[in-house]
PDB file of C-alpha atoms in Angstrom:
ATOM      1  CA  MET V 102       3.790 -24.533  -4.774  1.00  0.00           C
ATOM      2  CA  ALA V 103       5.547 -22.277  -2.297  1.00  0.00           C
ATOM      3  CA  GLY V 104       6.094 -18.576  -2.741  1.00  0.00           C
ATOM      4  CA  VAL V 105       8.334 -16.071  -1.088  1.00  0.00           C
ATOM      5  CA  ASN V 106       6.653 -13.024   0.410  1.00  0.00           C
ATOM      6  CA  ASN V 107       6.446 -11.018   3.593  1.00  0.00           C
ATOM      7  CA  ASP V 108       3.038 -12.265   4.764  1.00  0.00           C
ATOM      8  CA  VAL V 109       4.424 -14.716   7.325  1.00  0.00           C
ATOM      9  CA  LEU V 110       6.546 -12.056   9.006  1.00  0.00           C
ATOM     10  CA  ALA V 111       3.656  -9.586   8.926  1.00  0.00           C
ATOM     11  CA  ASN V 112       1.346 -12.156  10.554  1.00  0.00           C
ATOM     12  CA  LEU V 113       3.926 -12.953  13.231  1.00  0.00           C
ATOM     13  CA  LEU V 114       4.417  -9.261  14.011  1.00  0.00           C
ATOM     14  CA  PHE V 115       0.653  -8.680  14.004  1.00  0.00           C
ATOM     15  CA  ALA V 116       0.143 -11.487  16.530  1.00  0.00           C
ATOM     16  CA  ALA V 117       3.009 -10.255  18.716  1.00  0.00           C
ATOM     17  CA  THR V 118       1.714  -6.673  18.600  1.00  0.00           C
ATOM     18  CA  PHE V 119      -1.825  -7.751  19.371  1.00  0.00           C
ATOM     19  CA  TYR V 120      -0.545  -9.769  22.341  1.00  0.00           C
ATOM     20  CA  ALA V 121       1.515  -6.803  23.561  1.00  0.00           C
ATOM     21  CA  LEU V 122      -1.552  -4.560  23.360  1.00  0.00           C
ATOM     22  CA  LEU V 123      -3.635  -7.071  25.305  1.00  0.00           C
ATOM     23  CA  VAL V 124      -0.945  -7.124  27.999  1.00  0.00           C
ATOM     24  CA  ILE V 125      -1.058  -3.311  28.104  1.00  0.00           C
ATOM     25  CA  ILE V 126      -4.832  -3.371  28.571  1.00  0.00           C
ATOM     26  CA  VAL V 127      -4.743  -6.056  31.287  1.00  0.00           C
ATOM     27  CA  ARG V 128      -1.597  -5.081  33.228  1.00  0.00           C
ATOM     28  CA  GLY V 129      -1.400  -1.368  32.523  1.00  0.00           C
ATOM     29  CA  LEU V 130       1.119   0.837  30.780  1.00  0.00           C
ATOM     30  CA  SER V 131       4.803   0.990  31.514  1.00  0.00           C
ATOM     31  CA  TRP V 132       7.687   2.387  29.535  1.00  0.00           C
ATOM     32  CA  GLN V 133       8.907  -1.146  28.771  1.00  0.00           C
ATOM     33  CA  ARG V 134       5.554  -2.164  27.301  1.00  0.00           C
ATOM     34  CA  ALA V 135       5.383   1.092  25.351  1.00  0.00           C
ATOM     35  CA  VAL V 136       8.827   0.458  23.852  1.00  0.00           C
ATOM     36  CA  ALA V 137       7.975  -3.143  22.979  1.00  0.00           C
ATOM     37  CA  SER V 138       4.679  -2.299  21.295  1.00  0.00           C
ATOM     38  CA  GLY V 139       6.186   0.734  19.514  1.00  0.00           C
ATOM     39  CA  VAL V 140       9.012  -1.328  18.051  1.00  0.00           C
ATOM     40  CA  LEU V 141       6.604  -4.084  17.003  1.00  0.00           C
ATOM     41  CA  VAL V 142       4.285  -1.607  15.264  1.00  0.00           C
ATOM     42  CA  GLY V 143       7.235   0.101  13.570  1.00  0.00           C
ATOM     43  CA  LEU V 144       8.676  -3.175  12.322  1.00  0.00           C
ATOM     44  CA  GLY V 145       5.243  -4.292  11.192  1.00  0.00           C
ATOM     45  CA  ILE V 146       4.771  -1.140   9.130  1.00  0.00           C
ATOM     46  CA  THR V 147       8.135  -1.693   7.483  1.00  0.00           C
ATOM     47  CA  THR V 148       7.078  -5.259   6.669  1.00  0.00           C
ATOM     48  CA  LYS V 149       3.670  -4.572   5.133  1.00  0.00           C
ATOM     49  CA  GLU V 150       1.838  -1.293   4.659  1.00  0.00           C
ATOM     50  CA  SER V 151      -1.516  -2.773   5.690  1.00  0.00           C
ATOM     51  CA  PHE V 152      -0.011  -3.048   9.195  1.00  0.00           C
ATOM     52  CA  ILE V 153      -0.845   0.646   9.570  1.00  0.00           C
ATOM     53  CA  ILE V 154      -4.167  -0.491  11.071  1.00  0.00           C
ATOM     54  CA  MET V 155      -2.256  -1.264  14.285  1.00  0.00           C
ATOM     55  CA  ILE V 156      -1.694   2.455  14.943  1.00  0.00           C
ATOM     56  CA  PRO V 157      -5.340   3.225  15.822  1.00  0.00           C
ATOM     57  CA  LEU V 158      -5.650  -0.132  17.612  1.00  0.00           C
ATOM     58  CA  SER V 159      -2.631   0.790  19.734  1.00  0.00           C
ATOM     59  CA  VAL V 160      -4.149   4.153  20.623  1.00  0.00           C
ATOM     60  CA  ILE V 161      -7.399   2.427  21.595  1.00  0.00           C
ATOM     61  CA  ALA V 162      -5.441   0.001  23.811  1.00  0.00           C
ATOM     62  CA  PHE V 163      -3.676   2.944  25.464  1.00  0.00           C
ATOM     63  CA  ILE V 164      -7.019   4.672  26.093  1.00  0.00           C
ATOM     64  CA  LEU V 165      -8.546   1.510  27.571  1.00  0.00           C
ATOM     65  CA  SER V 166      -5.529   1.015  29.802  1.00  0.00           C
ATOM     66  CA  THR V 167      -5.743   4.621  30.962  1.00  0.00           C
ATOM     67  CA  ILE V 168      -9.435   4.263  31.782  1.00  0.00           C
ATOM     68  CA  LEU V 169      -8.876   1.023  33.701  1.00  0.00           C
ATOM     69  CA  THR V 170      -5.816   2.143  35.678  1.00  0.00           C
ATOM     70  CA  ARG V 171      -6.624   5.873  35.973  1.00  0.00           C
ATOM     71  CA  GLU V 172      -2.935   6.749  35.604  1.00  0.00           C
ATOM     72  CA  PHE V 173      -3.108   9.676  33.209  1.00  0.00           C
ATOM     73  CA  LYS V 174       0.459  10.980  33.653  1.00  0.00           C
ATOM     74  CA  GLN V 175       1.957   7.534  33.100  1.00  0.00           C
ATOM     75  CA  SER V 176      -0.232   7.076  30.032  1.00  0.00           C
ATOM     76  CA  LEU V 177       0.957  10.334  28.465  1.00  0.00           C
ATOM     77  CA  LYS V 178       4.599   9.435  29.114  1.00  0.00           C
ATOM     78  CA  SER V 179       4.077   5.943  27.680  1.00  0.00           C
ATOM     79  CA  LEU V 180       2.305   7.346  24.631  1.00  0.00           C
ATOM     80  CA  ALA V 181       5.234   9.689  23.956  1.00  0.00           C
ATOM     81  CA  ILE V 182       7.677   6.783  24.342  1.00  0.00           C
ATOM     82  CA  TRP V 183       5.534   4.625  22.058  1.00  0.00           C
ATOM     83  CA  VAL V 184       5.423   7.275  19.330  1.00  0.00           C
ATOM     84  CA  GLY V 185       9.180   7.818  19.598  1.00  0.00           C
ATOM     85  CA  THR V 186      10.059   4.148  19.308  1.00  0.00           C
ATOM     86  CA  MET V 187       7.576   3.545  16.502  1.00  0.00           C
ATOM     87  CA  VAL V 188       8.863   6.498  14.479  1.00  0.00           C
ATOM     88  CA  SER V 189      12.495   5.600  15.082  1.00  0.00           C
ATOM     89  CA  SER V 190      11.937   1.991  14.019  1.00  0.00           C
ATOM     90  CA  VAL V 191      10.190   3.134  10.811  1.00  0.00           C
ATOM     91  CA  SER V 192      12.377   6.135   9.996  1.00  0.00           C
ATOM     92  CA  TRP V 193      15.264   4.166   8.512  1.00  0.00           C
ATOM     93  CA  VAL V 194      12.941   2.751   5.846  1.00  0.00           C
ATOM     94  CA  LEU V 195      11.557   6.188   5.030  1.00  0.00           C
ATOM     95  CA  LEU V 196      15.079   7.594   4.809  1.00  0.00           C
ATOM     96  CA  TRP V 197      16.162   4.703   2.596  1.00  0.00           C
ATOM     97  CA  ASP V 198      13.201   5.341   0.289  1.00  0.00           C
ATOM     98  CA  TYR V 199      13.945   9.037   0.222  1.00  0.00           C
ATOM     99  CA  ARG V 200      17.513   8.303  -0.756  1.00  0.00           C
ATOM    100  CA  ALA V 201      16.371   5.908  -3.497  1.00  0.00           C
ATOM    101  CA  TYR V 202      13.395   7.876  -4.880  1.00  0.00           C
ATOM    102  CA  GLN V 203      14.019  11.470  -3.666  1.00  0.00           C
ATOM    103  CA  THR V 204      10.520  11.704  -2.215  1.00  0.00           C
ATOM    104  CA  LEU V 205       8.542  10.528   0.780  1.00  0.00           C
ATOM    105  CA  LEU V 206       5.148  11.334  -0.649  1.00  0.00           C
ATOM    106  CA  VAL V 207       4.398   9.137  -3.618  1.00  0.00           C
ATOM    107  CA  SER V 208       1.180   9.427  -5.589  1.00  0.00           C
ATOM    108  CA  ALA V 209      -1.309   6.586  -5.428  1.00  0.00           C
ATOM    109  CA  THR V 210      -3.116   4.806  -8.226  1.00  0.00           C
ATOM    110  CA  ASN V 211      -6.584   3.293  -8.177  1.00  0.00           C
ATOM    111  CA  ALA V 212      -5.074  -0.128  -7.481  1.00  0.00           C
ATOM    112  CA  GLY V 213      -3.206   1.153  -4.414  1.00  0.00           C
ATOM    113  CA  ALA V 214       0.253   2.536  -3.873  1.00  0.00           C
ATOM    114  CA  THR V 215       2.736   2.782  -6.691  1.00  0.00           C
ATOM    115  CA  ALA V 216       5.910   0.761  -6.524  1.00  0.00           C
ATOM    116  CA  LYS V 217       7.949   3.773  -5.439  1.00  0.00           C
ATOM    117  CA  GLY V 218       8.405   2.956  -1.788  1.00  0.00           C
ATOM    118  CA  TRP V 219       6.857   3.176   1.642  1.00  0.00           C
ATOM    119  CA  GLY V 220       6.401   6.928   1.560  1.00  0.00           C
ATOM    120  CA  SER V 221       3.110   6.283  -0.202  1.00  0.00           C
ATOM    121  CA  ILE V 222       1.447   5.426   3.116  1.00  0.00           C
ATOM    122  CA  LEU V 223       1.826   9.105   4.025  1.00  0.00           C
ATOM    123  CA  SER V 224      -0.123  10.232   0.983  1.00  0.00           C
ATOM    124  CA  ALA V 225      -3.673  11.421   1.618  1.00  0.00           C
ATOM    125  CA  GLN V 226      -4.638  10.173  -1.841  1.00  0.00           C
ATOM    126  CA  PHE V 227      -3.364   6.691  -0.979  1.00  0.00           C
ATOM    127  CA  LEU V 228      -5.320   6.607   2.292  1.00  0.00           C
ATOM    128  CA  LYS V 229      -8.454   7.711   0.484  1.00  0.00           C
ATOM    129  CA  THR V 230      -7.949   5.131  -2.262  1.00  0.00           C
ATOM    130  CA  TYR V 231      -6.992   2.329   0.125  1.00  0.00           C
ATOM    131  CA  PHE V 232      -9.617   2.741   2.838  1.00  0.00           C
ATOM    132  CA  VAL V 233     -12.525   4.292   0.952  1.00  0.00           C
ATOM    133  CA  GLY V 234     -11.946   2.067  -2.070  1.00  0.00           C
ATOM    134  CA  LYS V 235     -11.935  -1.077   0.080  1.00  0.00           C
ATOM    135  CA  ILE V 236     -15.166  -0.052   1.837  1.00  0.00           C
ATOM    136  CA  ALA V 237     -16.935   0.851  -1.416  1.00  0.00           C
ATOM    137  CA  HIS V 238     -16.216  -2.513  -3.054  1.00  0.00           C
TER     138      HIS V 238
END
């Protein structure tokens, strides 16, 4: 029996982002690669909140690329471009949620985020519940 969910899109975006990060590590940083990976991470976060794990993985890829190429100025510029594109590709969802629920920070329950929108990923309580709860069990 088939179901309709966002897992397929999240998996596709995860694979594309992971590939983009591998290209960054192997070929080095450029503004084009920073834009591509930033948009992919932003779209992935809007698809599924567990995609947030790609943020630290992206930073690690940027650090590895910087170490391998020794281009520190280019890495800082690319990191700024990456953050800008990621935030801009996620911001419309946060603004939509704010318009619908009048809040960006939504409290979390023991089972995870409440059904009140994507702003819950910004909540410290949600991060504690999600990551610490998953490790403890």
